[in-house]
Every structure is written in structure tokens, then in C-alpha cells.
PDB file of C-alpha atoms in Angstrom:
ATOM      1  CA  UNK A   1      12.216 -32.544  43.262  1.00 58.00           C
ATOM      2  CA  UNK A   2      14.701 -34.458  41.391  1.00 60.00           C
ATOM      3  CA  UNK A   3      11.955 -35.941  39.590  1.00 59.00           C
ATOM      4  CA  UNK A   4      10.842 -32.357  38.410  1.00 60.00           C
ATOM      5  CA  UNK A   5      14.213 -31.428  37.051  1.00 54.00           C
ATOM      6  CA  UNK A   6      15.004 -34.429  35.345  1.00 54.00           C
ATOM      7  CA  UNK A   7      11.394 -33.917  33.386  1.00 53.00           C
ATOM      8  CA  UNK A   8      12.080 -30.242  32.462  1.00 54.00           C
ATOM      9  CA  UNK A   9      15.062 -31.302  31.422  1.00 54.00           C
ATOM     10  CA  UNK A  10      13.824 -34.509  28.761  1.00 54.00           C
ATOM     11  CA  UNK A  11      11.435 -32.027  27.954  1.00 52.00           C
ATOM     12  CA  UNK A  12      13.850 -28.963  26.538  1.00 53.00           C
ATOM     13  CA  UNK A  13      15.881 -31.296  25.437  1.00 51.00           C
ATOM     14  CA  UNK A  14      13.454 -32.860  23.284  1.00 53.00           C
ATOM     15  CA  UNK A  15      12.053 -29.865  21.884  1.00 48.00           C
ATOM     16  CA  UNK A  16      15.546 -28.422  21.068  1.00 50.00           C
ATOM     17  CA  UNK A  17      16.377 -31.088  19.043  1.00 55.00           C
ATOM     18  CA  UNK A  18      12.900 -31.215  17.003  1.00 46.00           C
ATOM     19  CA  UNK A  19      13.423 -29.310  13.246  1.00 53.00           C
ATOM     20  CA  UNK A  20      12.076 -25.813  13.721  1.00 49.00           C
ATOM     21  CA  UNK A  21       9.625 -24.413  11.258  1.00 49.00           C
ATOM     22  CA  UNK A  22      11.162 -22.610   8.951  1.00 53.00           C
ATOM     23  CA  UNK A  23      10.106 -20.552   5.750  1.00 60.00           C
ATOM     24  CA  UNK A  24      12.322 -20.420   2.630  1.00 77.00           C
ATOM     25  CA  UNK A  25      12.274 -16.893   1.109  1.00 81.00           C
ATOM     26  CA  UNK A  26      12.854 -17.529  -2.495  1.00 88.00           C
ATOM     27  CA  UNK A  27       9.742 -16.394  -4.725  1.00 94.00           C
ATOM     28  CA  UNK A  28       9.020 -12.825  -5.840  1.00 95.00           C
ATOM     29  CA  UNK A  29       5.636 -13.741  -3.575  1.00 95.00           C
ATOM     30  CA  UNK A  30       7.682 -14.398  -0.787  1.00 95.00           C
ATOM     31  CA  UNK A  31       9.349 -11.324  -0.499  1.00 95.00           C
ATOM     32  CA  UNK A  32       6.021  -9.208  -1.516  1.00 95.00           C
ATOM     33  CA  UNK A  33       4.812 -10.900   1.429  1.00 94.00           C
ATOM     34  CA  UNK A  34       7.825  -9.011   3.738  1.00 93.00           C
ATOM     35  CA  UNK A  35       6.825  -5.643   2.862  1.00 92.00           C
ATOM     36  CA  UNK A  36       4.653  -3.530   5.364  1.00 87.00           C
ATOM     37  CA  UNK A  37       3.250  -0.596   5.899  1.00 79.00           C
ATOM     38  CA  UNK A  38       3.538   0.515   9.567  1.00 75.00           C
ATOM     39  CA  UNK A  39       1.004   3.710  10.763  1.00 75.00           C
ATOM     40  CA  UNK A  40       4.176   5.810  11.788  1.00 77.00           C
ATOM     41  CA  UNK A  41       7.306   4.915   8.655  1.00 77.00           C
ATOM     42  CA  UNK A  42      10.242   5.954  10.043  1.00 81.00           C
ATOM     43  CA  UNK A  43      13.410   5.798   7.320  1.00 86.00           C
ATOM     44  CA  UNK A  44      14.536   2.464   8.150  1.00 90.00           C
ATOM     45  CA  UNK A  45      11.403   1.191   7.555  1.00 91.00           C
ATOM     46  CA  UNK A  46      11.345   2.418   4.273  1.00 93.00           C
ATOM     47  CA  UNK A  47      14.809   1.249   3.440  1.00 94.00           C
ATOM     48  CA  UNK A  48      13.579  -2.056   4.896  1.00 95.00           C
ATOM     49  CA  UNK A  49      10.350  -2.077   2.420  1.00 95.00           C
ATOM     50  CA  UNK A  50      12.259  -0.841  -0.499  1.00 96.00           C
ATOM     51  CA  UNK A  51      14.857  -3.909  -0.030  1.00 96.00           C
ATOM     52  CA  UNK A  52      12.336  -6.538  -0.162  1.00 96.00           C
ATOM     53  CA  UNK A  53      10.708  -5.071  -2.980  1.00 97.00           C
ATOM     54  CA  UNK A  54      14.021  -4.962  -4.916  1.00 97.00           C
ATOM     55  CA  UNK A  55      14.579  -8.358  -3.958  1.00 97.00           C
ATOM     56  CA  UNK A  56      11.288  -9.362  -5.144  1.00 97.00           C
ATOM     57  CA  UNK A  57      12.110  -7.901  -8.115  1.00 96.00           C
ATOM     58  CA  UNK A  58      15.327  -9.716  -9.014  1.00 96.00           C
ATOM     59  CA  UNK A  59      13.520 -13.144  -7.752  1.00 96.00           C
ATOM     60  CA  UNK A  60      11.460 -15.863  -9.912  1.00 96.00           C
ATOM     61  CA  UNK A  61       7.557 -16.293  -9.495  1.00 96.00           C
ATOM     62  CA  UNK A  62       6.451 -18.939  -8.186  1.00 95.00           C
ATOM     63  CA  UNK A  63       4.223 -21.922  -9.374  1.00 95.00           C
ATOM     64  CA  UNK A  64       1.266 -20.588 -11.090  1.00 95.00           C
ATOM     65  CA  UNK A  65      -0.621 -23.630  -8.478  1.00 94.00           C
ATOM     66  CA  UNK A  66       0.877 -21.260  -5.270  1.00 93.00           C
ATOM     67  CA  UNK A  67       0.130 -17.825  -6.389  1.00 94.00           C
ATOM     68  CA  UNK A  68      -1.824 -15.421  -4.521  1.00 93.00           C
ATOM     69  CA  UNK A  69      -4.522 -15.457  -7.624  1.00 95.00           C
ATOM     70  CA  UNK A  70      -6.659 -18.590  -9.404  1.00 95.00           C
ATOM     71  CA  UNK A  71      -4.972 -18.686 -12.204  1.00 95.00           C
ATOM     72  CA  UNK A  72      -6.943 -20.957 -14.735  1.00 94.00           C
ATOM     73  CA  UNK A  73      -4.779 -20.633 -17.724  1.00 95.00           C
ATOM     74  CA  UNK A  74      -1.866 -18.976 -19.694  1.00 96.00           C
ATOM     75  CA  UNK A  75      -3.233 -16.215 -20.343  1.00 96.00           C
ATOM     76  CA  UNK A  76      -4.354 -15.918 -16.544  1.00 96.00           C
ATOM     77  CA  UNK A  77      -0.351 -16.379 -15.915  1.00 97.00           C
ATOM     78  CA  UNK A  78       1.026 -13.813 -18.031  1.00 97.00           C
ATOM     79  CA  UNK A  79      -1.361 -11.546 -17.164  1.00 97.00           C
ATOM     80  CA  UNK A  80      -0.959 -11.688 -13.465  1.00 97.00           C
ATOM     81  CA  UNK A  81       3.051 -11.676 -13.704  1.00 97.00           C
ATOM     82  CA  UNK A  82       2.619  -8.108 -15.594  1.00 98.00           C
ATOM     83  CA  UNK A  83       0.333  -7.057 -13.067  1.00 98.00           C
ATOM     84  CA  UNK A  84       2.795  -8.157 -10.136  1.00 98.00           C
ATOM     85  CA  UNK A  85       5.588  -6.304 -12.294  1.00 98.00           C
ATOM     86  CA  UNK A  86       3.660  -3.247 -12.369  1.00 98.00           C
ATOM     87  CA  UNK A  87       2.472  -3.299  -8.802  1.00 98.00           C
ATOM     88  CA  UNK A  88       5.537  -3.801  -7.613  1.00 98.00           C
ATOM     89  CA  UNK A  89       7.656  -0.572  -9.280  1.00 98.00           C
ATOM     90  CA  UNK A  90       4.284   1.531  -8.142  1.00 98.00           C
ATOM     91  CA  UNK A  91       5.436   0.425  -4.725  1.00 97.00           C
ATOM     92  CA  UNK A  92       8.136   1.484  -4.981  1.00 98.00           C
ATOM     93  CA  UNK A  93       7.538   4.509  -6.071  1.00 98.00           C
ATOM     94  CA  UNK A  94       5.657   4.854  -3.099  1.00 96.00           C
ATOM     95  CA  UNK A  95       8.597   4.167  -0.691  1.00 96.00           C
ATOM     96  CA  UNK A  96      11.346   6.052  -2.671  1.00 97.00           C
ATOM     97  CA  UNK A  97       8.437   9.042  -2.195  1.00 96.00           C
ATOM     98  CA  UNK A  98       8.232   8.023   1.094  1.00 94.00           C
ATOM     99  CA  UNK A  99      12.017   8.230   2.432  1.00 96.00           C
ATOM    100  CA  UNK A 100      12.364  11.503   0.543  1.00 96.00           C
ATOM    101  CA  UNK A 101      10.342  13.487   2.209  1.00 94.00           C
ATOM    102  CA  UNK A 102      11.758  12.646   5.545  1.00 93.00           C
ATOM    103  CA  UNK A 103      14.794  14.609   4.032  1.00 95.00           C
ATOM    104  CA  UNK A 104      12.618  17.385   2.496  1.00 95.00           C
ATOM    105  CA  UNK A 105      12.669  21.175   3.039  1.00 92.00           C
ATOM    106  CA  UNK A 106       9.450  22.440   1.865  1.00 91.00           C
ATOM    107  CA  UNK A 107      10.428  25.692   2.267  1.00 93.00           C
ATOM    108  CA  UNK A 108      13.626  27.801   2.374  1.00 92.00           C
ATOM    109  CA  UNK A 109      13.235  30.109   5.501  1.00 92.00           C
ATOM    110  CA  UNK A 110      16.049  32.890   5.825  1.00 90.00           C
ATOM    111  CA  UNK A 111      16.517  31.696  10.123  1.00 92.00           C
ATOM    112  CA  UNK A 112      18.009  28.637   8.496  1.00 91.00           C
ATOM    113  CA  UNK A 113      21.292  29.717   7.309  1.00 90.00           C
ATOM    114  CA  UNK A 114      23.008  28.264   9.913  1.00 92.00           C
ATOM    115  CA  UNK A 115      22.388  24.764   8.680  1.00 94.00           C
ATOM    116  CA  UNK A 116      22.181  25.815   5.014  1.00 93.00           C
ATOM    117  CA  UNK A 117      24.386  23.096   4.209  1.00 94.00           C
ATOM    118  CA  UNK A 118      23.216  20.155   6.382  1.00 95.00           C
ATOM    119  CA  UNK A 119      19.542  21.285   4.190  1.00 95.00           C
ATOM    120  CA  UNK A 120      21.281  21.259   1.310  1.00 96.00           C
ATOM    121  CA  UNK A 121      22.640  17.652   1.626  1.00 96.00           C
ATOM    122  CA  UNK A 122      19.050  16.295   2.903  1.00 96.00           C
ATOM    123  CA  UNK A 123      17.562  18.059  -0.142  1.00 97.00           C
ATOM    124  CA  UNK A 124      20.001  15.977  -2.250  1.00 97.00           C
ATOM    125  CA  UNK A 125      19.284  12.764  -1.131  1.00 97.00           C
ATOM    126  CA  UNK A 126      15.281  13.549  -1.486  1.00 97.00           C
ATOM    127  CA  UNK A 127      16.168  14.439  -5.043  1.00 97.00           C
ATOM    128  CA  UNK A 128      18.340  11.237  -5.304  1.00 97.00           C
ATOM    129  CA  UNK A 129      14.948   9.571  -3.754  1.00 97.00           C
ATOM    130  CA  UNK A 130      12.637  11.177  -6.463  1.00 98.00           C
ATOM    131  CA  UNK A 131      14.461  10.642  -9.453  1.00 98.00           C
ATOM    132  CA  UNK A 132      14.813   6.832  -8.534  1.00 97.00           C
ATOM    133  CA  UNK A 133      10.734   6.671  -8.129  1.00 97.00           C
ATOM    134  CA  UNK A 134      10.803   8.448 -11.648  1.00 98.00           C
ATOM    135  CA  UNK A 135      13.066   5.115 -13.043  1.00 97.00           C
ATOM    136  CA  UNK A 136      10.223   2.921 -10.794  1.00 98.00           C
ATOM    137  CA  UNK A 137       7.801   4.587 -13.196  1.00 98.00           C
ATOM    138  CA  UNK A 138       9.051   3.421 -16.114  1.00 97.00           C
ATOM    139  CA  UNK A 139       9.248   0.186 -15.323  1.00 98.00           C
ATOM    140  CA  UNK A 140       5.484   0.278 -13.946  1.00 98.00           C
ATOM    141  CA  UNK A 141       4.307   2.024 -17.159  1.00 98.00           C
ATOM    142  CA  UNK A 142       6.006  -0.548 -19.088  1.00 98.00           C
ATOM    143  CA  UNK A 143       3.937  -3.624 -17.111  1.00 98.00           C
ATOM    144  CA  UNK A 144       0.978  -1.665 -17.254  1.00 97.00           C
ATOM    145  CA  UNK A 145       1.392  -1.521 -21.480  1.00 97.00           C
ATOM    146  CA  UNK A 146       1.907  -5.587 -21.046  1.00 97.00           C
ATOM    147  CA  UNK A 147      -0.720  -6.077 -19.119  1.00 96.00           C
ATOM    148  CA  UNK A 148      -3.243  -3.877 -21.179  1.00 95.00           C
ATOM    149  CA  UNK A 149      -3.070  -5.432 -24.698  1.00 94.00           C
ATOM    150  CA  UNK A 150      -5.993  -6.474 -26.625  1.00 92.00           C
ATOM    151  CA  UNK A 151      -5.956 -10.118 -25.579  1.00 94.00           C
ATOM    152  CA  UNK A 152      -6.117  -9.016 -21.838  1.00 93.00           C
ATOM    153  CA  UNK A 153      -9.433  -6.456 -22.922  1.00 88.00           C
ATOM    154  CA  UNK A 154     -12.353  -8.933 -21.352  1.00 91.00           C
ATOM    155  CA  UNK A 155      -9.718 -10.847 -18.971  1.00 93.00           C
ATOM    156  CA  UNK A 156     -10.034  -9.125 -15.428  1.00 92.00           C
ATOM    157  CA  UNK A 157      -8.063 -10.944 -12.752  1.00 94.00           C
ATOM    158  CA  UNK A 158     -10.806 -10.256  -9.793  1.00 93.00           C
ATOM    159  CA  UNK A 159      -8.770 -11.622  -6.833  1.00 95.00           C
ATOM    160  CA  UNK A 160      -6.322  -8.636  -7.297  1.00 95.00           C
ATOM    161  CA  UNK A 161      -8.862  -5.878  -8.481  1.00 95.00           C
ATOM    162  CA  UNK A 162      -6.991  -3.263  -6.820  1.00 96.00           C
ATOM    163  CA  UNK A 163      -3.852  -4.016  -9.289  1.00 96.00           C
ATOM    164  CA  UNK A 164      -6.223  -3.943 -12.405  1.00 96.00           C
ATOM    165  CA  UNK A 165      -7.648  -0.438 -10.938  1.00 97.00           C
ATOM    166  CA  UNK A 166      -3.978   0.526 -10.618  1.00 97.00           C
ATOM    167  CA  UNK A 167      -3.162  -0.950 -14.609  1.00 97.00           C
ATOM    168  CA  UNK A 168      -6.625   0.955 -15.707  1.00 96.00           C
ATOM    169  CA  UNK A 169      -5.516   4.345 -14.073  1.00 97.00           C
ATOM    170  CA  UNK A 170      -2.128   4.684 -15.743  1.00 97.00           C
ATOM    171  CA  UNK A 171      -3.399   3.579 -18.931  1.00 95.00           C
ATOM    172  CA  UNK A 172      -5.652   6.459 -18.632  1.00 96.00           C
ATOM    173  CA  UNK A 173      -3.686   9.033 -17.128  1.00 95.00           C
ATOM    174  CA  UNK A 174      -5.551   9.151 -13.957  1.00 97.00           C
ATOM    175  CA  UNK A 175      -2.050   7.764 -12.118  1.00 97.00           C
ATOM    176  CA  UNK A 176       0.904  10.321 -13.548  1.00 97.00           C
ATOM    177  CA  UNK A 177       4.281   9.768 -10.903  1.00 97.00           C
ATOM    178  CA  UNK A 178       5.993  11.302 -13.682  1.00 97.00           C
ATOM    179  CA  UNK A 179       4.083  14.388 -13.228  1.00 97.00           C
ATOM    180  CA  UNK A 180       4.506  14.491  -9.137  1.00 96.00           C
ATOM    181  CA  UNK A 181       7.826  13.446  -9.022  1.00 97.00           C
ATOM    182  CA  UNK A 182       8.918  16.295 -11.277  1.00 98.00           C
ATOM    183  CA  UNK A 183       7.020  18.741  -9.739  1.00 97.00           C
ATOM    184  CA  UNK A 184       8.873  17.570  -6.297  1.00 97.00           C
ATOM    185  CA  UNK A 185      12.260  17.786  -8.161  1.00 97.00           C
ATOM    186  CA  UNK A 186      11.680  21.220  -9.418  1.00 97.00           C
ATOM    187  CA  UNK A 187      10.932  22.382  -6.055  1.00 97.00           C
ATOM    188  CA  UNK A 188      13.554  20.484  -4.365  1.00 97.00           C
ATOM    189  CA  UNK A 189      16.138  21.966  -6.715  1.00 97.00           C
ATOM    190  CA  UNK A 190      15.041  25.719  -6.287  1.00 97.00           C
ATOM    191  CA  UNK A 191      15.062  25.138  -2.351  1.00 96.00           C
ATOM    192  CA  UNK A 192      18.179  24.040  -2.844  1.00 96.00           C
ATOM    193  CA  UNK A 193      18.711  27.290  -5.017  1.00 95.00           C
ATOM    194  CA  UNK A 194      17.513  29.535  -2.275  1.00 95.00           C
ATOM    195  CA  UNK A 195      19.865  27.596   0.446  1.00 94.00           C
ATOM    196  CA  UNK A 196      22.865  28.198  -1.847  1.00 93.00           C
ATOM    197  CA  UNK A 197      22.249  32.318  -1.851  1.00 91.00           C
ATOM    198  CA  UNK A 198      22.034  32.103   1.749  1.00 88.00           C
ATOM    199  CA  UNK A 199      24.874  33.655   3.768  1.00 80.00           C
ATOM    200  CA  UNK A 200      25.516  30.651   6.356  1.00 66.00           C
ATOM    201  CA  UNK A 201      27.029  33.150   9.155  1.00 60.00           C
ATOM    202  CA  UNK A 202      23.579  35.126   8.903  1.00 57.00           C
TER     203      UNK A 202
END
């Protein structure tokens, strides 16, 4: 029995002592790599998403030998870094979008006086979330105008086709966030319009 003991013990010790593996989060891959999409998104999950996507952002690419994409050349390189640019804002876009409607109030009913003002602040922070996805769009728009110059006309990076569907879409209007997002924010503010006529001791 002692015999037993003494080898769990060797072994946990000699497994707690070994260097863990470990994975440096440095690159604006790396942190693309942390965002998800989960079936049911509940706020913090968005906030989570829209974090890494921030950071990834803010972060240097990495080596052109480790990126996601062959990239053969220069023009392969800056290519794909406007592409990543662009993809990224789009996404978040999408999360901003996301989070805001869990604090939207599609509709104004007259039985919610009561909690007029707890509406009113949700509907604030929904038009806080939509007018940061309309900044997002800039940003992407921008990328998209880099990435769709005439030396890039017969270059089409095929490993990320869905990003070069995404460039090809805004630069034909086909993908407009500026038009949703307004429309949301001119229905958010004349909910929040209706809420503010409301008697709250209805």
C-alpha cells in the first residue's frame, strides 16, 4: 500500500513540476481566434466577443509565414491585412448590433408606463450600441476602399473568400450598416419619444 502512495505521489509530483503548455495571446490572429459565436448570445457574451475584437484591433499581425492565408508576396500581405481590417469592424458591427437589441423596445405599448423609465434607459444604451456599429462602419468601409484598388482587381485571396465576398458587397452597395443602423436609431429614438409622453402612474 505504501508502495502505491509513494508512486502517486512521484507521479503528481513530477507532472506538477513539468512547464505547462501555454499559448501567448499577442497577434491580431490570436485574438480573432478568441471570438465565438455561441447558438444562444447572451450580453456577456457579446461584451466578451466585442473585447477580443477590440483587442485584436489595437494588436500587430503576425508573420506573414503564420497567417491564416498563403500569402506568396507583398501584395498578397497588404491585401490580406486590409481584408482582416475590414472583417474585423464588420464584426463588430455585428456584436454592437447584437448587444443592442437585448436592450431594445420594438414597440412602445401604453401597459408599459410603469417602467417607462427603466425602457427608456435600455433604449439608450441600444442607441449607444448602434451608433458605435455606425463608427465600426467607417472603419470597415475604409479597409474595404484599401483593399479594392486597381492593383488588388485580378488578386483574389481564395483561402478567405468569404472576406473578399464581404469587400465585393460593400463596394457595391449590397452591404449598407449605415443604412440599418440608422433606421434602428430612428426607431429607437421615437420609442423613446413615445415612452417620454407616457404618464408613468398610468
Amino acid at each position: 500500500m505504501k508502495k502505491i502512495f509513494a508512486f502517486f505521489v512521484a507521479f503528481f509530483l513530477i507532472f506538477s513540476i513539468l512547464p505547462g503548455f501555454s499559448y501567448m495571446v499577442k497577434y491580431k490572429e490570436d485574438y480573432y481566434k478568441l471570438f465565438h459565436v455561441h447558438y444562444q448570445q447572451y450580453p456577456d457574451d457579446c461584451i466578451e466577443n466585442i473585447y477580443w475584437l477590440e483587442q485584436a484591433v489595437k494588436a500587430d499581425f503576425c508573420n506573414p509565414l503564420y497567417a491564416p492565408v498563403t500569402i506568396n508576396d507583398e501584395k498578397d500581405w497588404e491585401k490580406y491585412r486590409y481584408l482582416f481590417m475590414m472583417h474585423i469592424n464588420l464584426k463588430l458591427i455585428e456584436q454592437h448590433t447584437r448587444l443592442g437589441r437585448v436592450y431594445d423596445k420594438q414597440v412602445a405599448h401604453f401597459y408599459d408606463a410603469p417602467w417607462r423609465d427603466a425602457y427608456i434607459e435600455n433604449l439608450n444604451k441600444a442607441k449607444t450600441c448602434y451608433e458605435a456599429g455606425l463608427y465600426y462602419w467607417r472603419e470597415a468601409k475604409l479597409w474595404a476602399e484599401k483593399a479594392n484598388v486597381g492593383k488588388f482587381k485580378f488578386l483574389t485571396l481564395q483561402q478567405i473568400q468569404n472576406w473578399e465576398d464581404e469587400r465585393e458587397r460593400i463596394g457595391n452597395g449590397k452591404l449598407d450598416y449605415e443604412k440599418i443602423l440608422n433606421r434602428e436609431l430612428k426607431r429607437v429614438n421615437k420609442v423613446i419619444e413615445e415612452f417620454e409622453k407616457m404618464d408613468k402612474d398610468y
